[in-house]
Coordinates of C-alpha atoms (C1' of nucleotides) in Angstrom, one line a residue:
Chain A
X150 CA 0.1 -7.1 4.3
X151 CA -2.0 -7.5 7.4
X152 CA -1.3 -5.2 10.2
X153 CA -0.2 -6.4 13.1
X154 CA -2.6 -4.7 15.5
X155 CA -5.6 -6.6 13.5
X156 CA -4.2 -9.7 14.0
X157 CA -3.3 -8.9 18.0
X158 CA -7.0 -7.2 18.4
X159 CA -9.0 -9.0 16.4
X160 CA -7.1 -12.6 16.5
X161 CA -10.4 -15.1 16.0
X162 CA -11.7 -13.4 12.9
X163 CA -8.7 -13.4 11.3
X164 CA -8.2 -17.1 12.1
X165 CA -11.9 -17.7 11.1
X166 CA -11.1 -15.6 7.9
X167 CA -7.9 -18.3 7.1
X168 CA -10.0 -21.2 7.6
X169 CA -12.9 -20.1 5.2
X170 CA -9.7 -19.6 3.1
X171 CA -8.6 -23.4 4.0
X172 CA -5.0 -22.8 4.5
X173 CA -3.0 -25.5 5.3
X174 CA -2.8 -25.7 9.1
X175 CA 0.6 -24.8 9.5
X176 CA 0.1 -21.0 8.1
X177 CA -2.2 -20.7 10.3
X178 CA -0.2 -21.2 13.1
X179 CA 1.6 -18.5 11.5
X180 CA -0.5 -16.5 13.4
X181 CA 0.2 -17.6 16.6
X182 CA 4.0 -17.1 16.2
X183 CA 3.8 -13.9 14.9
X184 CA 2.2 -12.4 17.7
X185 CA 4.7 -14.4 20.2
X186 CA 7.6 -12.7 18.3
X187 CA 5.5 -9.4 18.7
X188 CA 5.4 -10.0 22.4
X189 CA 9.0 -10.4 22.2
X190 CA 9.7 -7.4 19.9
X191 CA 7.8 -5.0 22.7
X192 CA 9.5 -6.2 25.3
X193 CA 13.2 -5.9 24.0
X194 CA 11.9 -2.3 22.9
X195 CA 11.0 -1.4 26.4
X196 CA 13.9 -2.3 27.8
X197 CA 16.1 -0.9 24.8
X198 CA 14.1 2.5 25.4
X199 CA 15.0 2.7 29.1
X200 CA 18.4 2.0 28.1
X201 CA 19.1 4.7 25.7
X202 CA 17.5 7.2 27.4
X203 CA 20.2 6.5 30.4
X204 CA 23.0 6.5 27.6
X205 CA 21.8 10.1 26.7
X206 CA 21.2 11.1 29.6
X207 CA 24.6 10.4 30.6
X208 CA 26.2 11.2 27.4
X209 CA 25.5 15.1 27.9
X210 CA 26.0 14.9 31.9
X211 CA 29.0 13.9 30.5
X212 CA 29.6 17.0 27.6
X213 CA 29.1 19.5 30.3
X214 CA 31.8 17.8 32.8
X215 CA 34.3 18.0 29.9
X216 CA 32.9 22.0 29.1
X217 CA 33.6 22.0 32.7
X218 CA 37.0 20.6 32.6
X219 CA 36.2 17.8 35.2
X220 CA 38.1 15.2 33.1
X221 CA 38.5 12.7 36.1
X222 CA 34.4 12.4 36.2
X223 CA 33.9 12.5 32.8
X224 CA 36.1 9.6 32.3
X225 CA 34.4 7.2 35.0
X226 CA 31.2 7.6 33.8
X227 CA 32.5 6.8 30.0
X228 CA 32.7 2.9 31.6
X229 CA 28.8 2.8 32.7
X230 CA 28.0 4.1 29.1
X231 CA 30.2 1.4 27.5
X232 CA 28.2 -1.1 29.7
X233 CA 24.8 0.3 28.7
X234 CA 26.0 -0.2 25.3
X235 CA 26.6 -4.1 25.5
X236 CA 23.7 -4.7 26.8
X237 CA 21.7 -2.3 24.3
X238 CA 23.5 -4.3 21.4
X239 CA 22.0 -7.1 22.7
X240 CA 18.8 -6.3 22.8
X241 CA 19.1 -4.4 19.3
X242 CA 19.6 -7.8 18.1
X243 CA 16.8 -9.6 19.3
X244 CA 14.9 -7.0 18.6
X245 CA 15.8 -7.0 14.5
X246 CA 15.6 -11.0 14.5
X247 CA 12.1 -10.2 16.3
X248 CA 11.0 -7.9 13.6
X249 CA 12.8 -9.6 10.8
X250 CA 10.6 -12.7 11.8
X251 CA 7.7 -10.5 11.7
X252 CA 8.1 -9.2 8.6
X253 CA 8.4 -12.4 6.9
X254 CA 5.4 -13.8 8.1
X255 CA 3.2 -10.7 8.0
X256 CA 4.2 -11.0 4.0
X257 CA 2.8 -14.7 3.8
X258 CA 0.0 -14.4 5.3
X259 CA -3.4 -13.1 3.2
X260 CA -5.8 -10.7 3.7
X261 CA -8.9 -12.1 5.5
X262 CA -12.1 -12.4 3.8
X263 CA -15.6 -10.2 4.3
X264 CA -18.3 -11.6 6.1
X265 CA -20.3 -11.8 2.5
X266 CA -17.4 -13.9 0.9
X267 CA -19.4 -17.5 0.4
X268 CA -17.9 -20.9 2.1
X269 CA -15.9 -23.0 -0.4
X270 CA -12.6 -24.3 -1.6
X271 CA -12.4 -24.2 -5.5
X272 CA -13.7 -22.4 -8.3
X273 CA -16.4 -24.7 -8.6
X274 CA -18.2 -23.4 -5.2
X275 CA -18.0 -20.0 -6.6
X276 CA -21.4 -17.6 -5.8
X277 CA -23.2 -16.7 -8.8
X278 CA -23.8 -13.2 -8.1
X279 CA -25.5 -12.5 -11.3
X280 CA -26.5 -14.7 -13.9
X281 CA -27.2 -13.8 -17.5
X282 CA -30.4 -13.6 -18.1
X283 CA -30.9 -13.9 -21.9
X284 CA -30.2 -16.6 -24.2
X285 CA -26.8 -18.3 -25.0
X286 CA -25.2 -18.8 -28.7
X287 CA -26.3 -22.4 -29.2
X288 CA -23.5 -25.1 -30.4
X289 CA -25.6 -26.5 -32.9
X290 CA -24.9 -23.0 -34.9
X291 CA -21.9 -24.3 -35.7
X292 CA -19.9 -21.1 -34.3
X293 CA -15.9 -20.8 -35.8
X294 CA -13.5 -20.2 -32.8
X295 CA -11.9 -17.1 -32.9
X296 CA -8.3 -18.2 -33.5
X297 CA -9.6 -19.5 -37.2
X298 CA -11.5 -16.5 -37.7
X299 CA -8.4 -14.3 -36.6
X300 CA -6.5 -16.4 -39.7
X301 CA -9.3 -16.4 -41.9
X302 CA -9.7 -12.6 -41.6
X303 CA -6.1 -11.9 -41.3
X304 CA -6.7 -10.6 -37.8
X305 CA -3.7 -11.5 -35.7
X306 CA -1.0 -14.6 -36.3
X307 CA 0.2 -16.6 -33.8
X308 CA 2.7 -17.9 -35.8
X309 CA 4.7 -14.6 -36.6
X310 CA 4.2 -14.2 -32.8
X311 CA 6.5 -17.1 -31.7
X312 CA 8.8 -16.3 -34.9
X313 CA 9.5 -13.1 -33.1
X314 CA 9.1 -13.7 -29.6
X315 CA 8.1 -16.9 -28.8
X316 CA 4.4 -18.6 -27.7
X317 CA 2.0 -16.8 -26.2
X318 CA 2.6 -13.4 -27.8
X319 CA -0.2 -12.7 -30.3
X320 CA 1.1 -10.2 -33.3
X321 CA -2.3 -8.5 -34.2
X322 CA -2.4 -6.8 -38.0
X323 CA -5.0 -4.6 -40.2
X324 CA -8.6 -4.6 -38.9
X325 CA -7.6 -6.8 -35.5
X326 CA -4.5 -4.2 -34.4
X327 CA -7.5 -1.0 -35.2
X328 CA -10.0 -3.3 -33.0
X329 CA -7.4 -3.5 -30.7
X330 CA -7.0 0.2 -30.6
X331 CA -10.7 0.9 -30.3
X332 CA -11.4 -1.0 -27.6
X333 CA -8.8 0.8 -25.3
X334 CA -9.6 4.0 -26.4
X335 CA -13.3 2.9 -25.7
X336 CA -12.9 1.2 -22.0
X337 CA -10.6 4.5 -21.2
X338 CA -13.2 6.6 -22.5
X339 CA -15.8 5.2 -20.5
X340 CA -13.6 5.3 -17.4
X341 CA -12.6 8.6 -18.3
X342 CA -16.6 9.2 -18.1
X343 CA -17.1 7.8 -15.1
X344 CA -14.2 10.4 -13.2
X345 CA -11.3 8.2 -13.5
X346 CA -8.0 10.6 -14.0
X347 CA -5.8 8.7 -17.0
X348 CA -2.3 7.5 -16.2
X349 CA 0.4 6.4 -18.7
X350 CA 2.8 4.7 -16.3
X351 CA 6.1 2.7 -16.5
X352 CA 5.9 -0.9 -18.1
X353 CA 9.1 -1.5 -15.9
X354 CA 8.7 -1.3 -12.0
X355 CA 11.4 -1.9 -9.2
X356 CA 11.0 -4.4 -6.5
X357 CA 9.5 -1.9 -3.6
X358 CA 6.8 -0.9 -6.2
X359 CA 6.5 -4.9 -6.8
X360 CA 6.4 -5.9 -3.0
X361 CA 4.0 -2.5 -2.0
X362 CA 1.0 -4.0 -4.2
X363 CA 1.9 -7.6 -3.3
X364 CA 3.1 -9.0 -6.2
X365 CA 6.5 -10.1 -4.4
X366 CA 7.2 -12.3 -2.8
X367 CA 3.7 -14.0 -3.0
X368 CA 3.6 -14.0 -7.3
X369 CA 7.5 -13.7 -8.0
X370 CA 7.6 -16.3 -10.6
X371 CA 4.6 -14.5 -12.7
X372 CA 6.3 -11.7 -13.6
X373 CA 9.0 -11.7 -16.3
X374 CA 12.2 -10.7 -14.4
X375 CA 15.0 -8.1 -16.0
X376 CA 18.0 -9.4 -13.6
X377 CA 20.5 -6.8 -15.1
X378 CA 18.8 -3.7 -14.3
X379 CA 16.7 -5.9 -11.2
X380 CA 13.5 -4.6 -12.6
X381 CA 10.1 -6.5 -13.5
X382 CA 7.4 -6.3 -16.5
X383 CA 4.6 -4.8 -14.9
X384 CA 1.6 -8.0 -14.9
X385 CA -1.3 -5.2 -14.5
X386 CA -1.3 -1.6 -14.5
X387 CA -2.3 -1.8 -10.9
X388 CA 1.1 -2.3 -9.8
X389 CA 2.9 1.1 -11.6
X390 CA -0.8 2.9 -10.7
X391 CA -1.4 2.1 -7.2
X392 CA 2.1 2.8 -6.3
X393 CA 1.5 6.2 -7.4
X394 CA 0.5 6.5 -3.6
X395 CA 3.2 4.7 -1.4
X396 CA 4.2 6.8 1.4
X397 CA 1.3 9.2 0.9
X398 CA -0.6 11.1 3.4
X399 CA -4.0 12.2 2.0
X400 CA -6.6 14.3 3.5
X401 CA -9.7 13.1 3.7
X402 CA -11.6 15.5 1.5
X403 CA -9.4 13.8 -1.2
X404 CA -11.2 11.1 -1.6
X405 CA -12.6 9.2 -3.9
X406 CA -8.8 9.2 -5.8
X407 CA -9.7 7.4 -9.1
X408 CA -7.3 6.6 -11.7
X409 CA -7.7 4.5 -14.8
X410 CA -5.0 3.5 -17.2
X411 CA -4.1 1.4 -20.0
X412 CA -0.9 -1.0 -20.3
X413 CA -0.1 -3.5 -22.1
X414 CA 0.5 -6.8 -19.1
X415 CA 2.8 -9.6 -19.4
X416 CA 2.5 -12.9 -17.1
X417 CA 5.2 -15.6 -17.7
X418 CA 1.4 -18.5 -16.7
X419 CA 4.7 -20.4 -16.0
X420 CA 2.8 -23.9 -15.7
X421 CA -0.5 -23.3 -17.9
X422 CA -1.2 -25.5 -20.8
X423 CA -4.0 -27.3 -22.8
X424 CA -7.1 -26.0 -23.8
X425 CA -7.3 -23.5 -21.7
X426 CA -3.9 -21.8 -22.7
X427 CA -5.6 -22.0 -27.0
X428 CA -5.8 -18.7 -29.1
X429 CA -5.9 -15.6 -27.2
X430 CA -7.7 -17.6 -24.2
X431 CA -4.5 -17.3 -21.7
X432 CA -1.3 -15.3 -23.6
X433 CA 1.9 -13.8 -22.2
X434 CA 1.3 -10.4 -23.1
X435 CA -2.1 -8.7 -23.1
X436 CA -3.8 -5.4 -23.0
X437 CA -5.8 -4.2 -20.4
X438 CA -7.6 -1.3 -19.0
X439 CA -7.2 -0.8 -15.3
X440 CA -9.3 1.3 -13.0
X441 CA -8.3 2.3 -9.2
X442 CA -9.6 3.4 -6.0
X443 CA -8.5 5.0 -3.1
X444 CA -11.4 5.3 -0.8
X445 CA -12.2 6.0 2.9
X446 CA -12.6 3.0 4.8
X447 CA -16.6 4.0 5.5
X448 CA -17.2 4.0 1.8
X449 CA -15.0 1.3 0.0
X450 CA -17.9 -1.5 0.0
X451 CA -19.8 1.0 -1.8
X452 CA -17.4 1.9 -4.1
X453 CA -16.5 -1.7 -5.1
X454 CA -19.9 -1.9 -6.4
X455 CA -20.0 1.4 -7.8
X456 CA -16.9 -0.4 -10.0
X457 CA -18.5 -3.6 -10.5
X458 CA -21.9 -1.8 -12.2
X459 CA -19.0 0.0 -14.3
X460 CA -17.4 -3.1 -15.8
X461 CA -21.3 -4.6 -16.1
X462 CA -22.4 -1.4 -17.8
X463 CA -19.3 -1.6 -20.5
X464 CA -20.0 -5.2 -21.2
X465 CA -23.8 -4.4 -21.9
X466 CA -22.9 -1.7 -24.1
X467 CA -20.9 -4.0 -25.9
X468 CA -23.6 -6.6 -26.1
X469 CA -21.8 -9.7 -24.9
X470 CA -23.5 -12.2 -22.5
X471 CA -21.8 -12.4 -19.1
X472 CA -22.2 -13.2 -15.5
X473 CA -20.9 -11.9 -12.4
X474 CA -19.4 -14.7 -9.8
X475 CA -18.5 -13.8 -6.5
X476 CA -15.6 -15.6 -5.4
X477 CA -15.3 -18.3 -2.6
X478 CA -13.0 -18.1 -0.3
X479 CA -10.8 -20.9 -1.4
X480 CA -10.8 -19.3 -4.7
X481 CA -9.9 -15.6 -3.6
X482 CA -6.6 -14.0 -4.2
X483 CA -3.9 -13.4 -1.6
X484 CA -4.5 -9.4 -1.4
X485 CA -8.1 -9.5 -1.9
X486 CA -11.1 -9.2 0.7
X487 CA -13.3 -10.1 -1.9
X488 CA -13.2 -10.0 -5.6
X489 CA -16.0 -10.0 -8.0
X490 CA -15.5 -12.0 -11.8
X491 CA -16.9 -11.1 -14.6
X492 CA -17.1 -13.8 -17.5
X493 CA -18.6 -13.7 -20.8
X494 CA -19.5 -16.8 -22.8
X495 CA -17.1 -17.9 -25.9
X496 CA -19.7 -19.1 -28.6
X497 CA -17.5 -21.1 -30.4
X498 CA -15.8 -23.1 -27.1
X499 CA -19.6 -23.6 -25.0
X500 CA -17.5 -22.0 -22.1
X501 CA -17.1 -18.8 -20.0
X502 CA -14.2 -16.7 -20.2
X503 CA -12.8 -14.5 -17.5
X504 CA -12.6 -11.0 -18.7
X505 CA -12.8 -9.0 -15.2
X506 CA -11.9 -9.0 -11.5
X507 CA -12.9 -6.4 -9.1
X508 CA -11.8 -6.5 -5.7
X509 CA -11.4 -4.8 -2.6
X510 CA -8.2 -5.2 -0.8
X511 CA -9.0 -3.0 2.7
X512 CA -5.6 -2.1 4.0
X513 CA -4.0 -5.1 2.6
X514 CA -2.1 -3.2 -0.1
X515 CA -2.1 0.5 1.4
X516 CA -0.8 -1.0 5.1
X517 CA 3.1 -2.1 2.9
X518 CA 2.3 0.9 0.9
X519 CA 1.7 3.3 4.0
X520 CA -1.1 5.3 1.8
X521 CA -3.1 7.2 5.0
X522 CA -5.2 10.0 5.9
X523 CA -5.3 12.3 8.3
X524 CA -9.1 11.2 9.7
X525 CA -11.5 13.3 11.8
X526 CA -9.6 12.8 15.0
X527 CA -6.4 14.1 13.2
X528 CA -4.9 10.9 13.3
X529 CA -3.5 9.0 10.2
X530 CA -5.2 6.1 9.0
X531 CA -4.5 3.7 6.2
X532 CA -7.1 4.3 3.4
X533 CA -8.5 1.5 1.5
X534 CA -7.8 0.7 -1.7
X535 CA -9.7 -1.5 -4.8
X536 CA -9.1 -2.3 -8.5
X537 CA -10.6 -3.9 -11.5
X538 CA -10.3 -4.7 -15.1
X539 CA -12.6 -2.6 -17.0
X540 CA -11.1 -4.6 -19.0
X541 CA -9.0 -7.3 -20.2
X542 CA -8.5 -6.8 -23.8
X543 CA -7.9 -10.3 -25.5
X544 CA -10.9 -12.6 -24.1
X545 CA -12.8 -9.5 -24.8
X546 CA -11.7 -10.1 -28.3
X547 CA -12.0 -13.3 -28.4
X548 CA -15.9 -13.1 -27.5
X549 CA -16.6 -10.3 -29.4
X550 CA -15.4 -12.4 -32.9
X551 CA -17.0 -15.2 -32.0
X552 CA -20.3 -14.3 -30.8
X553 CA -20.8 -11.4 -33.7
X554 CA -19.7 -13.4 -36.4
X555 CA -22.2 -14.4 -39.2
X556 CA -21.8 -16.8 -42.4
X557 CA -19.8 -14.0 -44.4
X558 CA -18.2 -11.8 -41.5
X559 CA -18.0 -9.9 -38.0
X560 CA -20.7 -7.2 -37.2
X561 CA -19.1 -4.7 -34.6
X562 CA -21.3 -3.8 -31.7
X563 CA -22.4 -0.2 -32.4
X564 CA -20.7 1.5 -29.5
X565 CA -17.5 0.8 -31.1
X566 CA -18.7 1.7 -34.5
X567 CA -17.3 5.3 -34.0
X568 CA -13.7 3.9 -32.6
X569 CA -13.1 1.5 -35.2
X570 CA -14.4 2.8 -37.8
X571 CA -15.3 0.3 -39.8
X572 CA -19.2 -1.5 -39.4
X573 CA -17.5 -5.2 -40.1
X574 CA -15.0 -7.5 -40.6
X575 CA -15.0 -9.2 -44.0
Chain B
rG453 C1' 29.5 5.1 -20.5
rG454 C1' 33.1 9.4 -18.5
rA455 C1' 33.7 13.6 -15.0
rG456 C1' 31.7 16.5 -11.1
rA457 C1' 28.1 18.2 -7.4
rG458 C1' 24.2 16.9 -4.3
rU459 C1' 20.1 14.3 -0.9
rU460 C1' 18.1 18.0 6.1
rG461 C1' 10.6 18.6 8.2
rG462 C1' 4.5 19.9 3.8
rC463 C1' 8.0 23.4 1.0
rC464 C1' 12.6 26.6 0.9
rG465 C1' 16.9 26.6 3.7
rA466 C1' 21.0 27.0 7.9
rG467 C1' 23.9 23.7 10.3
rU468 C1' 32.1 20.5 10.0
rG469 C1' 31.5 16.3 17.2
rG470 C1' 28.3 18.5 23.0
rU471 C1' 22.8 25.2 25.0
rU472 C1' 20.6 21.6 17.9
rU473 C1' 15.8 20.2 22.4
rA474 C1' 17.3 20.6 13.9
rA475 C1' 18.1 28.0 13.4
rG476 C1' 15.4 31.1 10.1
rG477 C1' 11.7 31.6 6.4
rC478 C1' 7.2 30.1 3.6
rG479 C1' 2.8 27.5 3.9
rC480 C1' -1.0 25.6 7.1
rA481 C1' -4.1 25.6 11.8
rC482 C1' -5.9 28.1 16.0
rG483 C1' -6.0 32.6 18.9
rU484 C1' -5.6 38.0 19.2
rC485 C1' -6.6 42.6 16.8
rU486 C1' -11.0 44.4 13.3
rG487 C1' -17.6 46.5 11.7
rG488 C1' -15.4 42.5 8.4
rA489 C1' -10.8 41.3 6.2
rA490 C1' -5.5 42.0 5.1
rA491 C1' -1.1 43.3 7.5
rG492 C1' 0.7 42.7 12.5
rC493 C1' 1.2 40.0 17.1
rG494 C1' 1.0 35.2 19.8
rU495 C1' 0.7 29.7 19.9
rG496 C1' 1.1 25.3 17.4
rU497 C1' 2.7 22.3 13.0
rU498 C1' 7.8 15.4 10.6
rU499 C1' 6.7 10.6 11.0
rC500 C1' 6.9 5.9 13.6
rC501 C1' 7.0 2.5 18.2
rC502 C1' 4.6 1.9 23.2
rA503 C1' -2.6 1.3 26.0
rA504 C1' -0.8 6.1 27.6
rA505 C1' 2.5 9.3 30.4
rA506 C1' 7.6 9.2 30.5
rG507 C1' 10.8 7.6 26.9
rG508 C1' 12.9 6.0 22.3
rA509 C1' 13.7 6.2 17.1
rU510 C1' 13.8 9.4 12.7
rC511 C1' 18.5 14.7 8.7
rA512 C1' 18.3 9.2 1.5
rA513 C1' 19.3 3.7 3.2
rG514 C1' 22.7 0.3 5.8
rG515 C1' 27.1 -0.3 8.5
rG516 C1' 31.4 1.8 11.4
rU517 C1' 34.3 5.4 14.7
rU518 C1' 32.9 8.0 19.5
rC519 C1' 30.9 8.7 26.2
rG520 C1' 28.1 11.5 22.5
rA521 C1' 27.0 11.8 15.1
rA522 C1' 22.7 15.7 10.7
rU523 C1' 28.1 16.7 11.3
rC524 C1' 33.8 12.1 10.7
rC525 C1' 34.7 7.1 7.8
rC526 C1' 32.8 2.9 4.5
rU527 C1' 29.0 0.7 1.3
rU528 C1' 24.6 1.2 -1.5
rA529 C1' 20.5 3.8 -3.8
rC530 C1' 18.7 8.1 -6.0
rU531 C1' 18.8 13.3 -8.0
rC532 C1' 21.2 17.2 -10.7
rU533 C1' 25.1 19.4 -14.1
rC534 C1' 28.6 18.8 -18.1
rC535 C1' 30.6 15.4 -21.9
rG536 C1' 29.5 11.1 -25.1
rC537 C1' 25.7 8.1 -27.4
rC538 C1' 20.6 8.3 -28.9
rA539 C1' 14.2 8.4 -30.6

RNA sequence: GGAGAGUUGGCCGAGUGGUUUAAGGCGCACGUCUGGAAAGCGUGUUUCCCAAAAGGAUCAAGGGUUCGAAUCCCUUACUCUCCGCCA
């Protein structure tokens, strides 16, 4: 959520920012409104203040008559009070509907992108922040998609997915649940390595923890829904992790806070289907390892790129060709500033998957969570917060079988070697 | 699921309608004392709104009663204890 103050103080760049994001005209004048009802909301606090400071101050004029035993007085001045308190009700009231009105629009509109976030509408205008530089698994070497290789090696079954569950939920067996396995306990290693503090969090999270990281109301029909107990299935570890901090005041010498964990993350993809939504390419429930930030406002640009050479420096380990794309602003997500992806290329399908999304999201997220600091001058400040997947377990998978595989099995990369242990799939 | 007890500042904890302007303590910060420190003494210390002063709000949340509510009433949430069930 925006705050207001940006938005009242800095009122062209945040428009600028929604039109590099091409909103549709009318949320933009989203903006306008909001800061009329803000007007408003002042205004009717003023006067509300000056009110209630007469009612109290007559209110104990009014105790020590009655101490006094001045009944007569005491009982006059009751009337002005009553009066004060019409009025006050009044005022309450346009205040609420002021705020109210506030509130809902401050929750629809997004964050505004950096200066550095390129000009576009789709994916298609996407910045190639870093391309891959060696060669690509040609087509002509006849590669076997990874959702026959997962059948031919007994890997995981789709089938015995939907039998239990329905579609989209993978059932992975043998040497594809211990690959499984190895790659989380690898990424979490490595983030582990890199001074993230591990966190096993709730799967389950109430509806302030969903609204605090932004998942509600924007994403409210992504997340599988429990209506009995009113609790949702966490879509990334973000959401339980990040709200580790709501209503937080840090000091400053507590930064950088990061925290890694894994989860497993379910996402109704109400809508996807075709290609894209084949194998493990897009599934309902996936694992993923998450890594946080909370950073000082100074030093978050730095440390989304600190994150962003993380996720790079797993995926080289691993030996997979990716590329980093920095995302347009058509393309960005509600929350985010900016947000780096991270594909890697599917041998078998001639197409890049998306495996990792680093962004940072300012005080987007920690302005609904109130994470702040107490800063230099001693007063409290929101902090800044960023995530990525370091990473997103099933594409991951998906690339690894396909672009290891040979004539008469899988070769695992050697990093994971010591995690699997096993050399090869056959 | 049944029964009961709770929720007050960074923490502990007092407070059953008006000197509560939330006592007192701990912690923390600054000052004083000291050769230096500890102890002692003094001062300060919730958060939010308003450009700021003044002011207002804030005792789990929301509503009500009252001239006035931490305090009385209603609703909700959460926590703890015991019983039941259970990996």
């Amino acid at each position: 959520m925006l705050e207001i103050s940006r938005i009242r103080n800095d009122y062209n760049a945040v428009v600028d920012g929604f039109l590099k994001r091409h909103l549709p005209a009318d949320t933009i004048q989203l903006v306008d409104e909001v800061l009329q009802q803000d007007e408003l909301r002042k205004t009717a606090q003023a006067e509300l203040d000056q009110l209630l400071a007469r009612r109290n101050q007559l209110s104990k004029e009014i105790g020590s008559l009655m101490q006094q035993g001045k009944r007569e007085e005491a009982e006059s001045m009751k009337q002005s009070v009553a009066d004060i308190k019409t009025a006050a009700e009044s005022l309450q009231d346009t205040m609420n509907s002021a705020k109210e009105r506030i509130e809902n629009i401050l929750l629809q509109l997004p964050n505004v992108p950096q200066a550095i976030v390129p000009q576009g509408r789709t994916a298609d205008d996407n910045e190639l922040f870093r391309d891959w530089k060696g060669s690509l698994p040609a087509p002509g070497d006849k590669p076997v998609p990874h959702w026959e290789l997962g059948k031919k090696y007994r890997l995981f079954d789709f089938e015995l997915g939907v039998k239990i569950t329905g579609s989209g939920f993978p059932l992975y067996r043998g040497k594809g649940a211990k690959l499984q396995r190895a790659l989380i306990r690898f990424f979490l290693d490595k983030a582990i390595d890199a001074g993230y503090e591990e966190i096993i969090p709730p799967l389950l999270v109430n509806e302030d923890t969903a609204r605090a990281t932004g998942q509600l109301p924007d994403k409210e029909g992504q997340m599988y829904h429990c209506t009995v107990d009113n609790l949702y299935l966490i879509p990334t570890a973000e959401v339980p992790v990040t709200n580790i901090y709501r209503d937080v005041i840090v000091q400053e010498s507590d930064f950088p806070i990061k925290l890694t964990g894994y989860t497993p993350c379910f996402r109704r993809e109400a809508g996807s289907y075709g290609s894209d939504v084949k194998g493990l390419n897009r599934v309902h429930q996936f694992d993923k390892v998450e890594i946080v930030q909370f950073q000082h406002p100074d030093h978050s640009d730095k440390a989304l790129l600190e994150m962003v050479e993380h996720v790079a420096g797993i995926l080289d380990e691993l030996g997979l060709p990716y590329r980093i794309v920095r995302l347009c602003g058509g393309d960005l997500g509600h929350t985010s500033s900016i947000t780096y992806d991270f594909e890697v290329f599917s041998a078998a399908q001639q197409k890049w998957l998306e495996v990792s999304s680093v962004s940072n999201f300012e005080t987007f997220q920690t302005n609904r969570m109130r994470l702040r600091f107490r800063n230099a001058d001693g007063q409290n400040q929101l902090a800044h917060s960023l995530n990525g997947s370091a990473l997103a377990l099933a594409r991951v998978v998906a690339a690894l079988l396909e672009n290891y595989q040979t004539s008469d099995g899988i070769e695992m990369p050697s990093v994971l070697i010591p995690y699997t242990g096993f050399e090869r799939i056959d």
